[in-house]
Amino acid sequence: MRNRLLPVFDRLLKHHGPQDWWPGDTPFEVMVGAVLTQNTSWTNVEKGIINLKHHRLLAPESICTSSHAALAGHLKPVGYFNVKALRLRNFCRWYLEQGGYGRLSRWPTAALRRALLSVSGIGRETADDILLYAFNRDVFVIDAYTRRIFSRLGLIVGDEDYDDLRRHFEDGIKRERGARCPVGQRGERRARASIYNEFHALIVHHAKDFCRTRPRCGQCCLSSHCPSAAE
DNA sequence: ACCCAGGGTCATA
DNA sequence: TATGACCATGGG
């Protein structure tokens, strides 16, 4: 069970090129997008974010002070607009209570993750999206695409517990890089965060462009890694 | 008309 | 711990 993750990463990167994620101009926009994209296509999320921008609501203060009806109205094209309006305000209230990005960026990753998870509406994947793409922490994001692709490749079952899978990817990538530093060796955490960032972006891109139209991935750039490609 | 989308919460057993 | 209901619009 050695060197099975990074070869997939290399293949995806070579085939699709760098993805330059997350789509969003600021860390706060990334966080908003992470909440809005829960079980929702990104094209719908974009419409909602554009609405927020046009009404000058893409800031934690204005989201907190806006009425539920107004916020939910702008989030209509996103879907789940009532729950997402509530979740966005929950998150923004917490975000301001903690003193904003500058303060939060001082927190250790584990504590920041626990705090994010304490916000109603922020689950494990959303928290990890925020940690990785808004705070550049070395956290590997697990989503439905990750489960689908890697279970097709025979590297996971697919229905494992979220945190078990996250650890599996994090530990596997660490090991495959030959990183023997226990904690905090200079540059190593950032280097891993950079790989997690690109890897997850490539997974989403690959899944969108290939896995829906070719469910057995017999033709895609991962076919040589995929047991089911022989069928 | 049907299925799915870059999940999470809550009630129930 | 583990299911199921629910949230809702838009594109294939």
PDB file of C-alpha atoms (C1' of nucleotides) in Angstrom:
ATOM      1  CA  MET A   1       0.000   0.000   0.000  1.00  0.00           C
ATOM      2  CA  ARG A   2       2.605   2.509  -1.064  1.00  0.00           C
ATOM      3  CA  ASN A   3       2.575   5.412  -3.483  1.00  0.00           C
ATOM      4  CA  ARG A   4      -0.959   5.255  -4.750  1.00  0.00           C
ATOM      5  CA  LEU A   5      -2.190   8.751  -4.028  1.00  0.00           C
ATOM      6  CA  LEU A   6       0.470  11.016  -5.470  1.00  0.00           C
ATOM      7  CA  PRO A   7       0.606   9.101  -8.782  1.00  0.00           C
ATOM      8  CA  VAL A   8      -3.093   9.894  -9.187  1.00  0.00           C
ATOM      9  CA  PHE A   9      -2.358  13.508  -8.344  1.00  0.00           C
ATOM     10  CA  ASP A  10       0.460  13.626 -10.892  1.00  0.00           C
ATOM     11  CA  ARG A  11      -1.724  12.138 -13.567  1.00  0.00           C
ATOM     12  CA  LEU A  12      -4.567  14.561 -12.920  1.00  0.00           C
ATOM     13  CA  LEU A  13      -2.227  17.544 -12.862  1.00  0.00           C
ATOM     14  CA  LYS A  14      -0.506  16.544 -16.070  1.00  0.00           C
ATOM     15  CA  HIS A  15      -3.793  15.986 -17.837  1.00  0.00           C
ATOM     16  CA  HIS A  16      -5.892  18.906 -16.585  1.00  0.00           C
ATOM     17  CA  GLY A  17      -3.241  21.437 -15.586  1.00  0.00           C
ATOM     18  CA  PRO A  18      -3.217  23.671 -12.496  1.00  0.00           C
ATOM     19  CA  GLN A  19      -6.696  24.692 -11.385  1.00  0.00           C
ATOM     20  CA  ASP A  20      -5.830  27.802  -9.357  1.00  0.00           C
ATOM     21  CA  TRP A  21      -8.541  27.336  -6.745  1.00  0.00           C
ATOM     22  CA  TRP A  22     -10.777  28.360  -4.951  1.00  0.00           C
ATOM     23  CA  PRO A  23     -12.931  30.514  -7.280  1.00  0.00           C
ATOM     24  CA  GLY A  24     -13.356  33.755  -5.341  1.00  0.00           C
ATOM     25  CA  ASP A  25     -11.566  37.081  -4.989  1.00  0.00           C
ATOM     26  CA  THR A  26     -11.107  37.200  -1.208  1.00  0.00           C
ATOM     27  CA  PRO A  27     -10.898  34.741   1.680  1.00  0.00           C
ATOM     28  CA  PHE A  28     -14.312  35.886   2.864  1.00  0.00           C
ATOM     29  CA  GLU A  29     -15.833  35.208  -0.548  1.00  0.00           C
ATOM     30  CA  VAL A  30     -14.280  31.747  -0.395  1.00  0.00           C
ATOM     31  CA  MET A  31     -15.969  31.116   2.954  1.00  0.00           C
ATOM     32  CA  VAL A  32     -19.333  32.306   1.671  1.00  0.00           C
ATOM     33  CA  GLY A  33     -18.974  30.069  -1.357  1.00  0.00           C
ATOM     34  CA  ALA A  34     -18.113  27.118   0.861  1.00  0.00           C
ATOM     35  CA  VAL A  35     -21.408  27.484   2.734  1.00  0.00           C
ATOM     36  CA  LEU A  36     -23.482  28.143  -0.358  1.00  0.00           C
ATOM     37  CA  THR A  37     -22.142  25.215  -2.364  1.00  0.00           C
ATOM     38  CA  GLN A  38     -23.383  22.601   0.096  1.00  0.00           C
ATOM     39  CA  ASN A  39     -25.103  19.982  -2.050  1.00  0.00           C
ATOM     40  CA  THR A  40     -25.454  22.608  -4.752  1.00  0.00           C
ATOM     41  CA  SER A  41     -23.925  23.141  -8.185  1.00  0.00           C
ATOM     42  CA  TRP A  42     -21.401  25.936  -8.441  1.00  0.00           C
ATOM     43  CA  THR A  43     -23.308  27.624 -11.278  1.00  0.00           C
ATOM     44  CA  ASN A  44     -26.156  28.230  -8.848  1.00  0.00           C
ATOM     45  CA  VAL A  45     -23.756  29.511  -6.198  1.00  0.00           C
ATOM     46  CA  GLU A  46     -22.260  32.020  -8.636  1.00  0.00           C
ATOM     47  CA  LYS A  47     -25.646  33.601  -9.220  1.00  0.00           C
ATOM     48  CA  GLY A  48     -26.134  34.020  -5.501  1.00  0.00           C
ATOM     49  CA  ILE A  49     -22.693  35.528  -4.962  1.00  0.00           C
ATOM     50  CA  ILE A  50     -23.273  37.964  -7.834  1.00  0.00           C
ATOM     51  CA  ASN A  51     -26.540  39.013  -6.214  1.00  0.00           C
ATOM     52  CA  LEU A  52     -24.776  39.584  -2.910  1.00  0.00           C
ATOM     53  CA  LYS A  53     -22.083  41.647  -4.631  1.00  0.00           C
ATOM     54  CA  HIS A  54     -24.573  43.784  -6.497  1.00  0.00           C
ATOM     55  CA  HIS A  55     -26.368  44.572  -3.252  1.00  0.00           C
ATOM     56  CA  ARG A  56     -23.116  45.146  -1.335  1.00  0.00           C
ATOM     57  CA  LEU A  57     -23.849  42.241   0.951  1.00  0.00           C
ATOM     58  CA  LEU A  58     -20.600  40.346   0.459  1.00  0.00           C
ATOM     59  CA  ALA A  59     -19.210  41.369   3.845  1.00  0.00           C
ATOM     60  CA  PRO A  60     -19.819  39.863   7.273  1.00  0.00           C
ATOM     61  CA  GLU A  61     -21.184  43.085   8.774  1.00  0.00           C
ATOM     62  CA  SER A  62     -23.772  43.669   6.065  1.00  0.00           C
ATOM     63  CA  ILE A  63     -24.845  40.034   6.069  1.00  0.00           C
ATOM     64  CA  CYS A  64     -25.420  40.214   9.823  1.00  0.00           C
ATOM     65  CA  THR A  65     -27.432  43.423   9.638  1.00  0.00           C
ATOM     66  CA  SER A  66     -29.550  42.510   6.622  1.00  0.00           C
ATOM     67  CA  SER A  67     -33.015  41.074   7.097  1.00  0.00           C
ATOM     68  CA  HIS A  68     -33.621  37.390   6.613  1.00  0.00           C
ATOM     69  CA  ALA A  69     -36.117  38.109   3.849  1.00  0.00           C
ATOM     70  CA  ALA A  70     -33.636  40.224   1.897  1.00  0.00           C
ATOM     71  CA  LEU A  71     -30.782  37.776   2.302  1.00  0.00           C
ATOM     72  CA  ALA A  72     -32.892  34.748   1.432  1.00  0.00           C
ATOM     73  CA  GLY A  73     -34.272  36.635  -1.558  1.00  0.00           C
ATOM     74  CA  HIS A  74     -30.812  37.208  -2.983  1.00  0.00           C
ATOM     75  CA  LEU A  75     -29.920  33.586  -2.357  1.00  0.00           C
ATOM     76  CA  LYS A  76     -32.926  32.256  -4.206  1.00  0.00           C
ATOM     77  CA  PRO A  77     -31.040  30.937  -7.252  1.00  0.00           C
ATOM     78  CA  VAL A  78     -28.718  29.026  -4.926  1.00  0.00           C
ATOM     79  CA  GLY A  79     -31.431  26.751  -3.632  1.00  0.00           C
ATOM     80  CA  TYR A  80     -32.090  25.966   0.049  1.00  0.00           C
ATOM     81  CA  PHE A  81     -32.217  29.748   0.369  1.00  0.00           C
ATOM     82  CA  ASN A  82     -33.876  29.811   3.779  1.00  0.00           C
ATOM     83  CA  VAL A  83     -31.438  27.461   5.483  1.00  0.00           C
ATOM     84  CA  LYS A  84     -28.467  29.010   3.722  1.00  0.00           C
ATOM     85  CA  ALA A  85     -29.450  32.534   4.694  1.00  0.00           C
ATOM     86  CA  LEU A  86     -29.576  31.332   8.280  1.00  0.00           C
ATOM     87  CA  ARG A  87     -26.274  29.462   8.029  1.00  0.00           C
ATOM     88  CA  LEU A  88     -24.540  32.407   6.440  1.00  0.00           C
ATOM     89  CA  ARG A  89     -25.652  34.710   9.233  1.00  0.00           C
ATOM     90  CA  ASN A  90     -24.676  32.180  11.894  1.00  0.00           C
ATOM     91  CA  PHE A  91     -21.244  31.995  10.367  1.00  0.00           C
ATOM     92  CA  CYS A  92     -20.845  35.746   9.946  1.00  0.00           C
ATOM     93  CA  ARG A  93     -21.911  36.437  13.532  1.00  0.00           C
ATOM     94  CA  TRP A  94     -19.317  33.982  14.781  1.00  0.00           C
ATOM     95  CA  TYR A  95     -16.722  35.393  12.368  1.00  0.00           C
ATOM     96  CA  LEU A  96     -17.184  38.922  13.710  1.00  0.00           C
ATOM     97  CA  GLU A  97     -17.321  37.753  17.318  1.00  0.00           C
ATOM     98  CA  GLN A  98     -13.911  36.172  16.843  1.00  0.00           C
ATOM     99  CA  GLY A  99     -12.487  39.384  15.444  1.00  0.00           C
ATOM    100  CA  GLY A 100     -12.388  38.562  11.738  1.00  0.00           C
ATOM    101  CA  TYR A 101      -9.746  37.024   9.522  1.00  0.00           C
ATOM    102  CA  GLY A 102      -6.684  38.541  11.143  1.00  0.00           C
ATOM    103  CA  ARG A 103      -7.502  37.119  14.542  1.00  0.00           C
ATOM    104  CA  LEU A 104      -8.662  33.752  13.289  1.00  0.00           C
ATOM    105  CA  SER A 105      -5.554  33.309  11.185  1.00  0.00           C
ATOM    106  CA  ARG A 106      -3.548  33.133  14.446  1.00  0.00           C
ATOM    107  CA  TRP A 107      -5.409  30.062  15.680  1.00  0.00           C
ATOM    108  CA  PRO A 108      -3.852  26.624  15.477  1.00  0.00           C
ATOM    109  CA  THR A 109      -5.522  24.499  12.833  1.00  0.00           C
ATOM    110  CA  ALA A 110      -7.127  21.979  15.187  1.00  0.00           C
ATOM    111  CA  ALA A 111      -8.664  24.675  17.379  1.00  0.00           C
ATOM    112  CA  LEU A 112      -9.861  26.629  14.363  1.00  0.00           C
ATOM    113  CA  ARG A 113     -11.475  23.508  12.971  1.00  0.00           C
ATOM    114  CA  ARG A 114     -13.298  22.783  16.224  1.00  0.00           C
ATOM    115  CA  ALA A 115     -14.509  26.364  16.393  1.00  0.00           C
ATOM    116  CA  LEU A 116     -15.799  26.268  12.816  1.00  0.00           C
ATOM    117  CA  LEU A 117     -17.624  23.025  13.549  1.00  0.00           C
ATOM    118  CA  SER A 118     -19.343  24.663  16.511  1.00  0.00           C
ATOM    119  CA  VAL A 119     -21.185  26.992  14.128  1.00  0.00           C
ATOM    120  CA  SER A 120     -24.580  25.591  13.166  1.00  0.00           C
ATOM    121  CA  GLY A 121     -24.520  25.030   9.415  1.00  0.00           C
ATOM    122  CA  ILE A 122     -20.772  24.423   9.172  1.00  0.00           C
ATOM    123  CA  GLY A 123     -20.120  20.702   8.875  1.00  0.00           C
ATOM    124  CA  ARG A 124     -16.877  18.871   8.334  1.00  0.00           C
ATOM    125  CA  GLU A 125     -16.486  19.402   4.614  1.00  0.00           C
ATOM    126  CA  THR A 126     -17.441  23.063   4.751  1.00  0.00           C
ATOM    127  CA  ALA A 127     -15.056  23.611   7.655  1.00  0.00           C
ATOM    128  CA  ASP A 128     -12.256  21.950   5.716  1.00  0.00           C
ATOM    129  CA  ASP A 129     -13.001  23.974   2.580  1.00  0.00           C
ATOM    130  CA  ILE A 130     -12.626  27.092   4.690  1.00  0.00           C
ATOM    131  CA  LEU A 131      -9.484  25.854   6.438  1.00  0.00           C
ATOM    132  CA  LEU A 132      -7.768  24.863   3.200  1.00  0.00           C
ATOM    133  CA  TYR A 133      -8.896  27.527   0.758  1.00  0.00           C
ATOM    134  CA  ALA A 134      -9.415  30.562   2.998  1.00  0.00           C
ATOM    135  CA  PHE A 135      -6.744  29.910   5.658  1.00  0.00           C
ATOM    136  CA  ASN A 136      -4.256  27.819   3.670  1.00  0.00           C
ATOM    137  CA  ARG A 137      -4.138  25.096   6.321  1.00  0.00           C
ATOM    138  CA  ASP A 138      -2.940  21.583   5.536  1.00  0.00           C
ATOM    139  CA  VAL A 139      -6.330  19.908   5.645  1.00  0.00           C
ATOM    140  CA  PHE A 140      -7.453  17.487   2.956  1.00  0.00           C
ATOM    141  CA  VAL A 141     -11.064  17.992   1.873  1.00  0.00           C
ATOM    142  CA  ILE A 142     -13.268  14.943   1.381  1.00  0.00           C
ATOM    143  CA  ASP A 143     -16.366  15.303  -0.752  1.00  0.00           C
ATOM    144  CA  ALA A 144     -18.695  13.125  -2.786  1.00  0.00           C
ATOM    145  CA  TYR A 145     -16.386  13.366  -5.809  1.00  0.00           C
ATOM    146  CA  THR A 146     -13.413  12.198  -3.779  1.00  0.00           C
ATOM    147  CA  ARG A 147     -15.363   9.195  -2.533  1.00  0.00           C
ATOM    148  CA  ARG A 148     -16.610   8.374  -6.033  1.00  0.00           C
ATOM    149  CA  ILE A 149     -13.312   8.638  -7.877  1.00  0.00           C
ATOM    150  CA  PHE A 150     -11.178   6.831  -5.331  1.00  0.00           C
ATOM    151  CA  SER A 151     -13.683   4.064  -4.751  1.00  0.00           C
ATOM    152  CA  ARG A 152     -13.760   3.483  -8.526  1.00  0.00           C
ATOM    153  CA  LEU A 153      -9.996   3.321  -8.432  1.00  0.00           C
ATOM    154  CA  GLY A 154     -10.299   0.654  -5.757  1.00  0.00           C
ATOM    155  CA  LEU A 155      -8.293   2.683  -3.239  1.00  0.00           C
ATOM    156  CA  ILE A 156     -11.142   3.174  -0.755  1.00  0.00           C
ATOM    157  CA  VAL A 157     -14.561   1.646  -0.148  1.00  0.00           C
ATOM    158  CA  GLY A 158     -16.345   4.956  -0.293  1.00  0.00           C
ATOM    159  CA  ASP A 159     -18.616   4.975   2.723  1.00  0.00           C
ATOM    160  CA  GLU A 160     -15.909   5.427   5.343  1.00  0.00           C
ATOM    161  CA  ASP A 161     -16.313   7.986   8.080  1.00  0.00           C
ATOM    162  CA  TYR A 162     -15.357  11.481   6.948  1.00  0.00           C
ATOM    163  CA  ASP A 163     -12.512  12.030   9.379  1.00  0.00           C
ATOM    164  CA  ASP A 164     -11.140   8.536   8.833  1.00  0.00           C
ATOM    165  CA  LEU A 165     -10.921   9.266   5.117  1.00  0.00           C
ATOM    166  CA  ARG A 166      -9.409  12.689   5.660  1.00  0.00           C
ATOM    167  CA  ARG A 167      -6.696  11.182   7.839  1.00  0.00           C
ATOM    168  CA  HIS A 168      -6.147   8.434   5.319  1.00  0.00           C
ATOM    169  CA  PHE A 169      -5.402  10.953   2.580  1.00  0.00           C
ATOM    170  CA  GLU A 170      -3.366  13.257   4.792  1.00  0.00           C
ATOM    171  CA  ASP A 171      -1.247  10.454   6.225  1.00  0.00           C
ATOM    172  CA  GLY A 172      -0.874   8.760   2.871  1.00  0.00           C
ATOM    173  CA  ILE A 173       0.312  11.897   1.132  1.00  0.00           C
ATOM    174  CA  LYS A 174       2.686  12.717   3.975  1.00  0.00           C
ATOM    175  CA  ARG A 175       4.173   9.250   3.780  1.00  0.00           C
ATOM    176  CA  GLU A 176       4.435   9.267   0.019  1.00  0.00           C
ATOM    177  CA  ARG A 177       6.278  12.556   0.103  1.00  0.00           C
ATOM    178  CA  GLY A 178       8.729  11.034   2.491  1.00  0.00           C
ATOM    179  CA  ALA A 179       8.056  13.799   4.982  1.00  0.00           C
ATOM    180  CA  ARG A 180       9.345  12.482   8.266  1.00  0.00           C
ATOM    181  CA  CYS A 181       9.048  15.725  10.140  1.00  0.00           C
ATOM    182  CA  PRO A 182       6.708  15.259  13.138  1.00  0.00           C
ATOM    183  CA  VAL A 183       5.296  18.751  13.460  1.00  0.00           C
ATOM    184  CA  GLY A 184       6.042  22.142  12.081  1.00  0.00           C
ATOM    185  CA  GLN A 185       9.175  21.697  10.045  1.00  0.00           C
ATOM    186  CA  ARG A 186       9.618  24.835   8.028  1.00  0.00           C
ATOM    187  CA  GLY A 187       7.729  24.955   4.788  1.00  0.00           C
ATOM    188  CA  GLU A 188       6.487  21.415   4.977  1.00  0.00           C
ATOM    189  CA  ARG A 189       2.979  22.206   6.149  1.00  0.00           C
ATOM    190  CA  ARG A 190       2.600  24.878   3.510  1.00  0.00           C
ATOM    191  CA  ALA A 191       3.909  22.519   0.879  1.00  0.00           C
ATOM    192  CA  ARG A 192       1.300  19.933   1.861  1.00  0.00           C
ATOM    193  CA  ALA A 193      -1.449  22.554   1.944  1.00  0.00           C
ATOM    194  CA  SER A 194      -0.489  23.492  -1.588  1.00  0.00           C
ATOM    195  CA  ILE A 195      -0.791  19.879  -2.709  1.00  0.00           C
ATOM    196  CA  TYR A 196      -4.123  19.363  -0.911  1.00  0.00           C
ATOM    197  CA  ASN A 197      -5.379  22.542  -2.537  1.00  0.00           C
ATOM    198  CA  GLU A 198      -4.472  21.475  -6.067  1.00  0.00           C
ATOM    199  CA  PHE A 199      -5.465  17.849  -5.502  1.00  0.00           C
ATOM    200  CA  HIS A 200      -9.011  18.580  -4.378  1.00  0.00           C
ATOM    201  CA  ALA A 201      -9.489  21.128  -7.155  1.00  0.00           C
ATOM    202  CA  LEU A 202      -8.337  18.561  -9.698  1.00  0.00           C
ATOM    203  CA  ILE A 203     -10.688  15.948  -8.233  1.00  0.00           C
ATOM    204  CA  VAL A 204     -13.673  18.262  -8.627  1.00  0.00           C
ATOM    205  CA  HIS A 205     -12.663  19.326 -12.115  1.00  0.00           C
ATOM    206  CA  HIS A 206     -12.032  15.766 -13.203  1.00  0.00           C
ATOM    207  CA  ALA A 207     -15.296  14.516 -11.738  1.00  0.00           C
ATOM    208  CA  LYS A 208     -17.332  17.235 -13.405  1.00  0.00           C
ATOM    209  CA  ASP A 209     -15.764  16.871 -16.807  1.00  0.00           C
ATOM    210  CA  PHE A 210     -15.381  13.119 -17.030  1.00  0.00           C
ATOM    211  CA  CYS A 211     -17.006  10.981 -14.390  1.00  0.00           C
ATOM    212  CA  ARG A 212     -20.560  11.986 -15.108  1.00  0.00           C
ATOM    213  CA  THR A 213     -20.406  11.195 -18.806  1.00  0.00           C
ATOM    214  CA  ARG A 214     -18.090   8.214 -18.391  1.00  0.00           C
ATOM    215  CA  PRO A 215     -19.159   6.413 -15.214  1.00  0.00           C
ATOM    216  CA  ARG A 216     -16.575   3.629 -15.556  1.00  0.00           C
ATOM    217  CA  CYS A 217     -13.686   5.999 -16.296  1.00  0.00           C
ATOM    218  CA  GLY A 218     -12.333   3.518 -18.804  1.00  0.00           C
ATOM    219  CA  GLN A 219     -11.316   6.300 -21.168  1.00  0.00           C
ATOM    220  CA  CYS A 220     -10.176   8.996 -18.830  1.00  0.00           C
ATOM    221  CA  CYS A 221      -6.665   9.944 -17.812  1.00  0.00           C
ATOM    222  CA  LEU A 222      -6.899   7.667 -14.750  1.00  0.00           C
ATOM    223  CA  SER A 223      -7.801   4.533 -16.682  1.00  0.00           C
ATOM    224  CA  SER A 224      -4.394   2.953 -16.098  1.00  0.00           C
ATOM    225  CA  HIS A 225      -5.035   3.294 -12.344  1.00  0.00           C
ATOM    226  CA  CYS A 226      -8.588   1.995 -12.505  1.00  0.00           C
ATOM    227  CA  PRO A 227      -9.404  -1.722 -12.060  1.00  0.00           C
ATOM    228  CA  SER A 228     -12.837  -1.336 -13.650  1.00  0.00           C
ATOM    229  CA  ALA A 229     -11.306   0.024 -16.845  1.00  0.00           C
ATOM    230  CA  ALA A 230     -10.692  -3.564 -17.952  1.00  0.00           C
ATOM    231  CA  GLU A 231     -14.416  -4.335 -18.233  1.00  0.00           C
TER     232      GLU A 231
ATOM    233  C1'  DA B   1     -40.712  13.894 -16.089  1.00  0.00           C
ATOM    234  C1'  DC B   2     -36.578  12.511 -13.776  1.00  0.00           C
ATOM    235  C1'  DC B   3     -31.977  12.883 -11.694  1.00  0.00           C
ATOM    236  C1'  DC B   4     -28.382  15.144  -9.658  1.00  0.00           C
ATOM    237  C1'  DA B   5     -25.626  18.950  -7.624  1.00  0.00           C
ATOM    238  C1'  DG B   6     -18.376  20.682  -4.537  1.00  0.00           C
ATOM    239  C1'  DG B   7     -23.838  18.906   2.754  1.00  0.00           C
ATOM    240  C1'  DG B   8     -25.835  19.637   7.223  1.00  0.00           C
ATOM    241  C1'  DT B   9     -29.276  19.387  10.842  1.00  0.00           C
ATOM    242  C1'  DC B  10     -32.731  17.322  13.357  1.00  0.00           C
ATOM    243  C1'  DA B  11     -35.811  13.614  14.986  1.00  0.00           C
ATOM    244  C1'  DT B  12     -36.083   8.938  15.824  1.00  0.00           C
ATOM    245  C1'  DA B  13     -34.713   4.092  17.320  1.00  0.00           C
TER     246       DA B  13
ATOM    247  C1'  DT C   1     -24.240   4.866  15.883  1.00  0.00           C
ATOM    248  C1'  DA C   2     -27.193   4.916  12.051  1.00  0.00           C
ATOM    249  C1'  DT C   3     -30.843   5.773   9.166  1.00  0.00           C
ATOM    250  C1'  DG C   4     -34.550   9.057   7.031  1.00  0.00           C
ATOM    251  C1'  DA C   5     -36.848  13.557   6.160  1.00  0.00           C
ATOM    252  C1'  DC C   6     -36.022  17.898   4.928  1.00  0.00           C
ATOM    253  C1'  DC C   7     -34.141  21.889   2.624  1.00  0.00           C
ATOM    254  C1'  DA C   8     -35.058  24.110  -3.286  1.00  0.00           C
ATOM    255  C1'  DT C   9     -33.181  26.016  -7.576  1.00  0.00           C
ATOM    256  C1'  DG C  10     -31.267  25.039 -12.152  1.00  0.00           C
ATOM    257  C1'  DG C  11     -29.203  22.218 -15.774  1.00  0.00           C
ATOM    258  C1'  DG C  12     -28.749  17.798 -18.223  1.00  0.00           C
TER     259       DG C  12
END
